[in-house]
PDB file of N, CA and C in Angstrom:
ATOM      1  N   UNK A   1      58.298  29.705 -37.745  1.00 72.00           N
ATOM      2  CA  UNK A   1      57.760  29.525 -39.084  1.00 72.00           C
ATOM      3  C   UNK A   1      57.534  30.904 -39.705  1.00 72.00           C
ATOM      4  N   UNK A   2      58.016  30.605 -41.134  1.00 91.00           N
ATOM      5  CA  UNK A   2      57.916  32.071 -41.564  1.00 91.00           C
ATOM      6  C   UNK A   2      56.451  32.697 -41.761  1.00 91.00           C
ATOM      7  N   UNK A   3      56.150  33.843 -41.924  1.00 93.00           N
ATOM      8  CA  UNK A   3      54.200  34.047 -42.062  1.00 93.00           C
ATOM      9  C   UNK A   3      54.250  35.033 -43.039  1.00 93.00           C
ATOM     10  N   UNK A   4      53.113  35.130 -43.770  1.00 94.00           N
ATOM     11  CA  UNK A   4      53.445  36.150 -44.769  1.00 94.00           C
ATOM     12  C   UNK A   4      52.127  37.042 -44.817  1.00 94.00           C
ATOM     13  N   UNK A   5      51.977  38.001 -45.448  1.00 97.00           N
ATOM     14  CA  UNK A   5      50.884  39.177 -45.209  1.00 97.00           C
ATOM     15  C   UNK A   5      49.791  38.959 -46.731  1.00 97.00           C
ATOM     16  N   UNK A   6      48.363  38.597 -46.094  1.00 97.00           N
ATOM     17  CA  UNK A   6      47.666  38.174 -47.677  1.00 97.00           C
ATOM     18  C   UNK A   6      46.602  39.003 -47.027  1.00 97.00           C
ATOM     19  N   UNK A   7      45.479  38.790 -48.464  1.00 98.00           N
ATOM     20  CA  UNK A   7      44.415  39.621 -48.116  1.00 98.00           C
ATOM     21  C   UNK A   7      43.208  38.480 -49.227  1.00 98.00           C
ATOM     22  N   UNK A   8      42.290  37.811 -48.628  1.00 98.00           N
ATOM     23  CA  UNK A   8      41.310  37.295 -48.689  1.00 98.00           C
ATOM     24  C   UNK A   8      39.760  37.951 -49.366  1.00 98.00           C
ATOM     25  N   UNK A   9      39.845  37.764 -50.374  1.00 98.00           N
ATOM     26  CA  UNK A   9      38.582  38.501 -51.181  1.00 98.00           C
ATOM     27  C   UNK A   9      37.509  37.964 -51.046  1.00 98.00           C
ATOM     28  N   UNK A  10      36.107  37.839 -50.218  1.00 97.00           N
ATOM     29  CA  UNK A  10      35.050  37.015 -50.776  1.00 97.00           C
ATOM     30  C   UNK A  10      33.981  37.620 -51.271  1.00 97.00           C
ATOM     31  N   UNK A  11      33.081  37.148 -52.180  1.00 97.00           N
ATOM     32  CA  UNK A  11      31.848  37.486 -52.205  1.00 97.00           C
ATOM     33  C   UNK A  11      30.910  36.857 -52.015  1.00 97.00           C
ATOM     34  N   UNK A  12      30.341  37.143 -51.143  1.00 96.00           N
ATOM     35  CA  UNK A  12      29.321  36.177 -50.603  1.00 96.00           C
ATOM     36  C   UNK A  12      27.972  35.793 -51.608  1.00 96.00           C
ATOM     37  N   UNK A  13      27.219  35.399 -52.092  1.00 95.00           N
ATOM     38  CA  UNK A  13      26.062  34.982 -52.976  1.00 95.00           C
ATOM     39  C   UNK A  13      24.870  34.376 -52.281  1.00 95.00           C
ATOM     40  N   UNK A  14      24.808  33.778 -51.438  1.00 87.00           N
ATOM     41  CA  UNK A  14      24.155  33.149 -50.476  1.00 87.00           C
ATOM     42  C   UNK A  14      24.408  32.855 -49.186  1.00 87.00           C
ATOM     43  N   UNK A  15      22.986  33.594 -48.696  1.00 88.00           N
ATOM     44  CA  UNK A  15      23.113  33.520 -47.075  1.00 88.00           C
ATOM     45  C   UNK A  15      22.785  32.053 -46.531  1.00 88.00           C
ATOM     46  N   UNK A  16      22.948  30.845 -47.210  1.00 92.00           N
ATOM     47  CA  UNK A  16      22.819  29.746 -46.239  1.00 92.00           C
ATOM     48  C   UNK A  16      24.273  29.637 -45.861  1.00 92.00           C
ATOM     49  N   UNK A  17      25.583  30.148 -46.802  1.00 93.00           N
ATOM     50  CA  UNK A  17      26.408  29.979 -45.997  1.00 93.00           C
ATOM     51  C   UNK A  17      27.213  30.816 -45.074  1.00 93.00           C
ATOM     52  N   UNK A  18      26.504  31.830 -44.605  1.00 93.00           N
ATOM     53  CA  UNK A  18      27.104  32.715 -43.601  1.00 93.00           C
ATOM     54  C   UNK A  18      27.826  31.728 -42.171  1.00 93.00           C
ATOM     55  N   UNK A  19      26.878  31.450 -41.990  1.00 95.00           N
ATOM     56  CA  UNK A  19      27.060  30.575 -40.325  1.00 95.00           C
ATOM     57  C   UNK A  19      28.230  29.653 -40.551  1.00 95.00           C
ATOM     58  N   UNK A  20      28.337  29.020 -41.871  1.00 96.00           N
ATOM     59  CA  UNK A  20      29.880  27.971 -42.101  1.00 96.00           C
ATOM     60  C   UNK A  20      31.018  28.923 -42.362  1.00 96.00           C
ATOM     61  N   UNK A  21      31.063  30.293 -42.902  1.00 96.00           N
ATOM     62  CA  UNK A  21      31.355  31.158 -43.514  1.00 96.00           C
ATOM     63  C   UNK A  21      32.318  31.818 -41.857  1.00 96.00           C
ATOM     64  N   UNK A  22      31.065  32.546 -41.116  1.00 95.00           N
ATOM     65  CA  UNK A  22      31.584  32.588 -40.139  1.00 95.00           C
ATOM     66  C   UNK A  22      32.437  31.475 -39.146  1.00 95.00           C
ATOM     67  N   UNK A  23      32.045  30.711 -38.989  1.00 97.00           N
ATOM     68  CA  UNK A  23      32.549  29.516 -38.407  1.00 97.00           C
ATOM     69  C   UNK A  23      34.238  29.335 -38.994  1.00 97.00           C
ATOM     70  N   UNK A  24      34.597  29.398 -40.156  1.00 97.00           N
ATOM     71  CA  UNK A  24      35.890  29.258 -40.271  1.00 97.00           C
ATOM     72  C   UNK A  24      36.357  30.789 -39.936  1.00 97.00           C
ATOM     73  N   UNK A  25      36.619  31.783 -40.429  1.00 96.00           N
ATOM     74  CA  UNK A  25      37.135  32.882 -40.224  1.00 96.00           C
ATOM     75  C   UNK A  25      37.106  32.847 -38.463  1.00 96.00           C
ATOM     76  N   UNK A  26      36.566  32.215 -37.694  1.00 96.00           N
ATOM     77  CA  UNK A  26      37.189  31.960 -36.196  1.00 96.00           C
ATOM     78  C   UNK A  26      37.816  31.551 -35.856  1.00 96.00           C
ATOM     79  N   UNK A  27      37.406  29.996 -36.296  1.00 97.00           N
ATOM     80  CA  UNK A  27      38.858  28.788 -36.387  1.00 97.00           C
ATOM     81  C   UNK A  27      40.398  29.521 -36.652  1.00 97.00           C
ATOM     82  N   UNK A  28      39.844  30.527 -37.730  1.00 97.00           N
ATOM     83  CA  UNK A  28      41.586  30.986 -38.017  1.00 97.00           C
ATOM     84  C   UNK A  28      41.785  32.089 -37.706  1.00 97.00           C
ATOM     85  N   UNK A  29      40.649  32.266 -36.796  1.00 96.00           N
ATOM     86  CA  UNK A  29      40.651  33.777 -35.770  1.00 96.00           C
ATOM     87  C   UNK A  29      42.579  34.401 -35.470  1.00 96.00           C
ATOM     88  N   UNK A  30      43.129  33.430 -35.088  1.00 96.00           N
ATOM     89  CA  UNK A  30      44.544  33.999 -34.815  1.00 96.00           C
ATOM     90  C   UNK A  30      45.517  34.194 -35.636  1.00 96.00           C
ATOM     91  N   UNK A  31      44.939  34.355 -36.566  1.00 97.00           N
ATOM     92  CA  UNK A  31      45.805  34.629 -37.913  1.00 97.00           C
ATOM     93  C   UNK A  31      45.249  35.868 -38.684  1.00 97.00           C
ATOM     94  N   UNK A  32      44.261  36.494 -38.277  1.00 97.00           N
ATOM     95  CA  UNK A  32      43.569  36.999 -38.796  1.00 97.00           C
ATOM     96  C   UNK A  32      43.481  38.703 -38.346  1.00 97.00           C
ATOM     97  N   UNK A  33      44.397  39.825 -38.987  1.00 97.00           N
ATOM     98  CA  UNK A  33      44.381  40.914 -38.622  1.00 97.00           C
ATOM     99  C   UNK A  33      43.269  41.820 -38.455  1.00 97.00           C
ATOM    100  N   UNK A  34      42.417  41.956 -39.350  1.00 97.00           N
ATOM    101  CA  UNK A  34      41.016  42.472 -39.129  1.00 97.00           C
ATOM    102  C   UNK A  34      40.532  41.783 -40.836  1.00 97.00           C
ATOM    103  N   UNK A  35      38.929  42.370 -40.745  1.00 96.00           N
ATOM    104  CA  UNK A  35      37.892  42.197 -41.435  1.00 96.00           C
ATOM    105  C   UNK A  35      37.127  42.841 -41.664  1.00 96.00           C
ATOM    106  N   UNK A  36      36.186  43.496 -42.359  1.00 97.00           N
ATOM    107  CA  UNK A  36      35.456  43.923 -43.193  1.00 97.00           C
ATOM    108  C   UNK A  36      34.680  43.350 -44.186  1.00 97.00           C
ATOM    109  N   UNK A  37      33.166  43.735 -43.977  1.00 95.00           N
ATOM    110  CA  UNK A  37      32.065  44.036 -44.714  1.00 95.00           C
ATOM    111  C   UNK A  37      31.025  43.976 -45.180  1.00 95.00           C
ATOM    112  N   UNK A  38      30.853  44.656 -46.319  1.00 97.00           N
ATOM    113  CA  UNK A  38      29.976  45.666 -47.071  1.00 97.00           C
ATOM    114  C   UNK A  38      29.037  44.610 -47.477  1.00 97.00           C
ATOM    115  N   UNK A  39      27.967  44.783 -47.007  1.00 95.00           N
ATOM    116  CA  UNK A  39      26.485  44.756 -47.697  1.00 95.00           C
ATOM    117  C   UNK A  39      26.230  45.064 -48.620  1.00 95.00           C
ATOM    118  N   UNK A  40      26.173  44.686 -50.275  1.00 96.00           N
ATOM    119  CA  UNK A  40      26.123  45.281 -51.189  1.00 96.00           C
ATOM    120  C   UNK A  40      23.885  44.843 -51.608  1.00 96.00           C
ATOM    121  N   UNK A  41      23.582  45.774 -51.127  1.00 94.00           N
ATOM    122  CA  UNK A  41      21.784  45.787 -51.027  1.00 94.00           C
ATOM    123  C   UNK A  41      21.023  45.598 -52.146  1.00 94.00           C
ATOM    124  N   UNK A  42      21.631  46.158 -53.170  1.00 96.00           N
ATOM    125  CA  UNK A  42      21.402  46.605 -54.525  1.00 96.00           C
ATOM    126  C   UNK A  42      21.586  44.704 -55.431  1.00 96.00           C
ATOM    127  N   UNK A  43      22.253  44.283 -55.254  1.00 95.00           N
ATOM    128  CA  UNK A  43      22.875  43.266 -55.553  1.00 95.00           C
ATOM    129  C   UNK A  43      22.582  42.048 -55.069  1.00 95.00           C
ATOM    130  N   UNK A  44      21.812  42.259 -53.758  1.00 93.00           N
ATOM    131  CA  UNK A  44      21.828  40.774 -52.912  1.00 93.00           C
ATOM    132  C   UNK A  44      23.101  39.876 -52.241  1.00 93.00           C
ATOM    133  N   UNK A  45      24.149  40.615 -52.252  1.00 96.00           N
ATOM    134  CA  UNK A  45      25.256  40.063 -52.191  1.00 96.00           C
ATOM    135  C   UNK A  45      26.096  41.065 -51.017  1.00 96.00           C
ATOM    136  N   UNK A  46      27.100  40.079 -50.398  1.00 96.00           N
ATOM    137  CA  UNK A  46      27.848  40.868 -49.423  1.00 96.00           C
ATOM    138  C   UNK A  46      29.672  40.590 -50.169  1.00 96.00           C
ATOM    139  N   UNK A  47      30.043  41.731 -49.438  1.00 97.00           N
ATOM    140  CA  UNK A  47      31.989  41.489 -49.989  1.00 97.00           C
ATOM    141  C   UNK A  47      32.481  41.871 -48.578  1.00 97.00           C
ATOM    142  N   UNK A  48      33.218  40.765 -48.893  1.00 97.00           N
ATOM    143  CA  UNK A  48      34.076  40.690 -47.481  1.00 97.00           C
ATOM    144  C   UNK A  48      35.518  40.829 -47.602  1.00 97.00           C
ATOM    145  N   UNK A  49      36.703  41.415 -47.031  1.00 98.00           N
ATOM    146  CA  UNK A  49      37.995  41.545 -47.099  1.00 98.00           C
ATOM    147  C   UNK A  49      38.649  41.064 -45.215  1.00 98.00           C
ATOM    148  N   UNK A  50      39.275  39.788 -45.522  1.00 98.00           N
ATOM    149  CA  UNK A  50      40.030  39.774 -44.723  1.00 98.00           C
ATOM    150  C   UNK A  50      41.626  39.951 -44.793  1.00 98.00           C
ATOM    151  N   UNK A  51      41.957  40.224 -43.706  1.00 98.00           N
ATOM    152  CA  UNK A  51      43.481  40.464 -43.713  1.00 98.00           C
ATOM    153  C   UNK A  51      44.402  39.214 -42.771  1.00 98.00           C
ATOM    154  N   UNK A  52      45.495  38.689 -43.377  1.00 97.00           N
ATOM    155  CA  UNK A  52      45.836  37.838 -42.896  1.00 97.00           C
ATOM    156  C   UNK A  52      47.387  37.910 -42.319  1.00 97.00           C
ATOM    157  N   UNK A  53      47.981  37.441 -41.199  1.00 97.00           N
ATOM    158  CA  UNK A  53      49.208  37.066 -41.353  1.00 97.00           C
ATOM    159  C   UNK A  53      49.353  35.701 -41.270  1.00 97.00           C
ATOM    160  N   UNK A  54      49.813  35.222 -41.591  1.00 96.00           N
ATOM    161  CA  UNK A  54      50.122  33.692 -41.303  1.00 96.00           C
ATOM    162  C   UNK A  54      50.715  33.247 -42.260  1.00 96.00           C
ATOM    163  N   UNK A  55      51.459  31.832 -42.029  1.00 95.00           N
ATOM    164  CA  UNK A  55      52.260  30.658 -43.259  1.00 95.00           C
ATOM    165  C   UNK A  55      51.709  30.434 -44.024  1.00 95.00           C
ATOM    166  N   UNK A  56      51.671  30.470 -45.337  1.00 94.00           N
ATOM    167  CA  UNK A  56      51.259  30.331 -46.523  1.00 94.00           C
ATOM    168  C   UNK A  56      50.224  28.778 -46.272  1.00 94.00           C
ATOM    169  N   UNK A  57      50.134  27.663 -45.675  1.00 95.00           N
ATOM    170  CA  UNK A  57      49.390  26.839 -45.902  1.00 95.00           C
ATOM    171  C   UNK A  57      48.274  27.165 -44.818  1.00 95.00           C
ATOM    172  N   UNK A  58      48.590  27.722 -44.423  1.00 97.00           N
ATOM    173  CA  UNK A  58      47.203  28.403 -43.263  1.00 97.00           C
ATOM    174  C   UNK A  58      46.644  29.291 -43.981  1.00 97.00           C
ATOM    175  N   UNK A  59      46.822  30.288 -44.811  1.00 97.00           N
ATOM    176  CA  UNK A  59      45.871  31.312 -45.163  1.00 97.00           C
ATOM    177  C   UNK A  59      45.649  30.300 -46.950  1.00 97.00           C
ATOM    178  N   UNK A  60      46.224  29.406 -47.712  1.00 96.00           N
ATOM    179  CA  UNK A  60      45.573  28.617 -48.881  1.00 96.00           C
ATOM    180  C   UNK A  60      44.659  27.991 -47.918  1.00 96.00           C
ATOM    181  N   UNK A  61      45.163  27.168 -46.630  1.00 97.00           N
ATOM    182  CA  UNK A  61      43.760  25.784 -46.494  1.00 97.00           C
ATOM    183  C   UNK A  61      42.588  26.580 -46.082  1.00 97.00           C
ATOM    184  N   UNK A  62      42.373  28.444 -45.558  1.00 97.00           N
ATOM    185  CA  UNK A  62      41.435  28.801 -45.226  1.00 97.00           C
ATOM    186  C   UNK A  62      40.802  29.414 -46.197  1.00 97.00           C
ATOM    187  N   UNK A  63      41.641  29.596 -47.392  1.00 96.00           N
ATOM    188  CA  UNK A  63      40.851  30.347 -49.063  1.00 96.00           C
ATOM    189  C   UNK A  63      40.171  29.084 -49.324  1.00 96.00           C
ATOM    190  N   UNK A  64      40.614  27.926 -49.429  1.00 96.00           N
ATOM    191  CA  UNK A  64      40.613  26.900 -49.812  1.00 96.00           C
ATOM    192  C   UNK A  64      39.019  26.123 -49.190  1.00 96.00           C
ATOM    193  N   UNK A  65      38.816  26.373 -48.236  1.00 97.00           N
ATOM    194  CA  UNK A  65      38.169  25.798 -47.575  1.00 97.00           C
ATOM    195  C   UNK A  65      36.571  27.239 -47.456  1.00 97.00           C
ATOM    196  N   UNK A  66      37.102  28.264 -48.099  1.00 97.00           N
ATOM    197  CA  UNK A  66      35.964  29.288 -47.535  1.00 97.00           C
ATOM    198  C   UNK A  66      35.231  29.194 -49.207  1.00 97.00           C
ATOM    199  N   UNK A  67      36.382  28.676 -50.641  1.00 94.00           N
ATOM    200  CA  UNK A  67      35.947  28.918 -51.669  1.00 94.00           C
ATOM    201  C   UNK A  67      34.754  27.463 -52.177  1.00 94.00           C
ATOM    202  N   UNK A  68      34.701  26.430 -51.074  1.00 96.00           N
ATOM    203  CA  UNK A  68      34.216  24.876 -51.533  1.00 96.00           C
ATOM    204  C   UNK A  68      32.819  25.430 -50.830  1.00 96.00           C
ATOM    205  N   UNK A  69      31.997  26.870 -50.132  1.00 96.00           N
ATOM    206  CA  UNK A  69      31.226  26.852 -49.708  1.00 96.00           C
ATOM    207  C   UNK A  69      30.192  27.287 -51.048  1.00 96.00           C
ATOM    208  N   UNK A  70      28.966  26.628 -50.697  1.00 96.00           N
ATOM    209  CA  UNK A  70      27.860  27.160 -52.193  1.00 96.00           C
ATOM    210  C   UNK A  70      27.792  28.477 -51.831  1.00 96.00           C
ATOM    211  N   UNK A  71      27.771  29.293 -52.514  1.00 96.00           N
ATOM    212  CA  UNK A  71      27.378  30.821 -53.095  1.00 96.00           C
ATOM    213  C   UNK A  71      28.695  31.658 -52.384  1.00 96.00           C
ATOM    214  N   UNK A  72      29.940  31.026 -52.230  1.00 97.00           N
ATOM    215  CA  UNK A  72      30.797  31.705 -51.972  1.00 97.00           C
ATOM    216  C   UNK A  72      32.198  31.624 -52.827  1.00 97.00           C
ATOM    217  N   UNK A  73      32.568  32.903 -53.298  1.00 96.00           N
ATOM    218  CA  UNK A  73      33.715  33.086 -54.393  1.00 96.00           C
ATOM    219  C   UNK A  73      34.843  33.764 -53.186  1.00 96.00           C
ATOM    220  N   UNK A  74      36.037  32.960 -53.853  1.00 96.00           N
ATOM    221  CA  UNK A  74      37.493  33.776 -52.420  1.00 96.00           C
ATOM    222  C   UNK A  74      38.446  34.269 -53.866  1.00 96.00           C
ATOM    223  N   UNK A  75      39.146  34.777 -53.306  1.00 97.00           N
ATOM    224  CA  UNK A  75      40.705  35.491 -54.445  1.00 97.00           C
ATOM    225  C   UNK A  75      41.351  36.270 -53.323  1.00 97.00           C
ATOM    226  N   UNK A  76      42.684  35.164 -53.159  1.00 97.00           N
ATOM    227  CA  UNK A  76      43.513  35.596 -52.182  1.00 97.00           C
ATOM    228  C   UNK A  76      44.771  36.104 -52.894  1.00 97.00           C
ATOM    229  N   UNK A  77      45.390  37.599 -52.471  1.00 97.00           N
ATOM    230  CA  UNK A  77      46.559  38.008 -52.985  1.00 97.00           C
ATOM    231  C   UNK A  77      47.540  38.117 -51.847  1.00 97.00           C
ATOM    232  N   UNK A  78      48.861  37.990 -51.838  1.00 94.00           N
ATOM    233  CA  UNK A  78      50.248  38.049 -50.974  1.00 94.00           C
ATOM    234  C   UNK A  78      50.750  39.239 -51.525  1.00 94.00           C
ATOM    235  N   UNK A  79      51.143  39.737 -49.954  1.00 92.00           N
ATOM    236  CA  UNK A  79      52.336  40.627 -50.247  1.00 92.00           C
ATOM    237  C   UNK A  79      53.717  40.726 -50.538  1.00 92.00           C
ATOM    238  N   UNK A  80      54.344  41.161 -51.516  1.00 84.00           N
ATOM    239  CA  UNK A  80      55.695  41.210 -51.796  1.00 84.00           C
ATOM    240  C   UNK A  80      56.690  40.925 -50.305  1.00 84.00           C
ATOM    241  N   UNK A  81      57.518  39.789 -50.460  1.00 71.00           N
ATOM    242  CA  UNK A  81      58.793  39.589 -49.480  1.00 71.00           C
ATOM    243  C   UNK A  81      58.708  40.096 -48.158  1.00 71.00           C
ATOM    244  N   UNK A  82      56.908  40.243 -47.981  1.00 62.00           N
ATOM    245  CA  UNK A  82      56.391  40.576 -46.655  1.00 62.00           C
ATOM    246  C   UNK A  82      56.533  39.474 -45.298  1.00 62.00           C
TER     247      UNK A  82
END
């Protein structure tokens, strides 16, 4: 199956959903090149960047599924003919 190279934007808004938050980014632990982040203190808010390889319906059903959490925003971009 072909896999393609994305990168997963979140911002987190609320810490009740860290623990569901975390909980998927495991599930798709094997798809998942690294991660990052930032505590933004000032703000109350955290930003997170994951990196992905995988088939296009594996890295939508995990944007997909990380963006239906309360106080969490995703914006996933693909790489060119990667």
């Amino acid at each position: 199956m072909d896999t393609r190279i994305a990168l997963i934007g979140i911002i987190l808004e609320s810490r009740e959903s860290v623990e569901a938050l975390n909980y998927l980014l495991s599930e798709y632990g094997d798809y998942v090149i690294g991660r990052m982040g930032i505590p933004y203190r000032e703000k109350g808010i955290h930003i997170i960047s994951v990196a992905m390889d995988a088939p296009n319906n594996i890295i939508s059903a995990l944007s997909g599924k990380l963006g239906m959490l309360p106080g969490v925003s995703t914006k996933t971009i693909y790489g060119k003919n990667i």
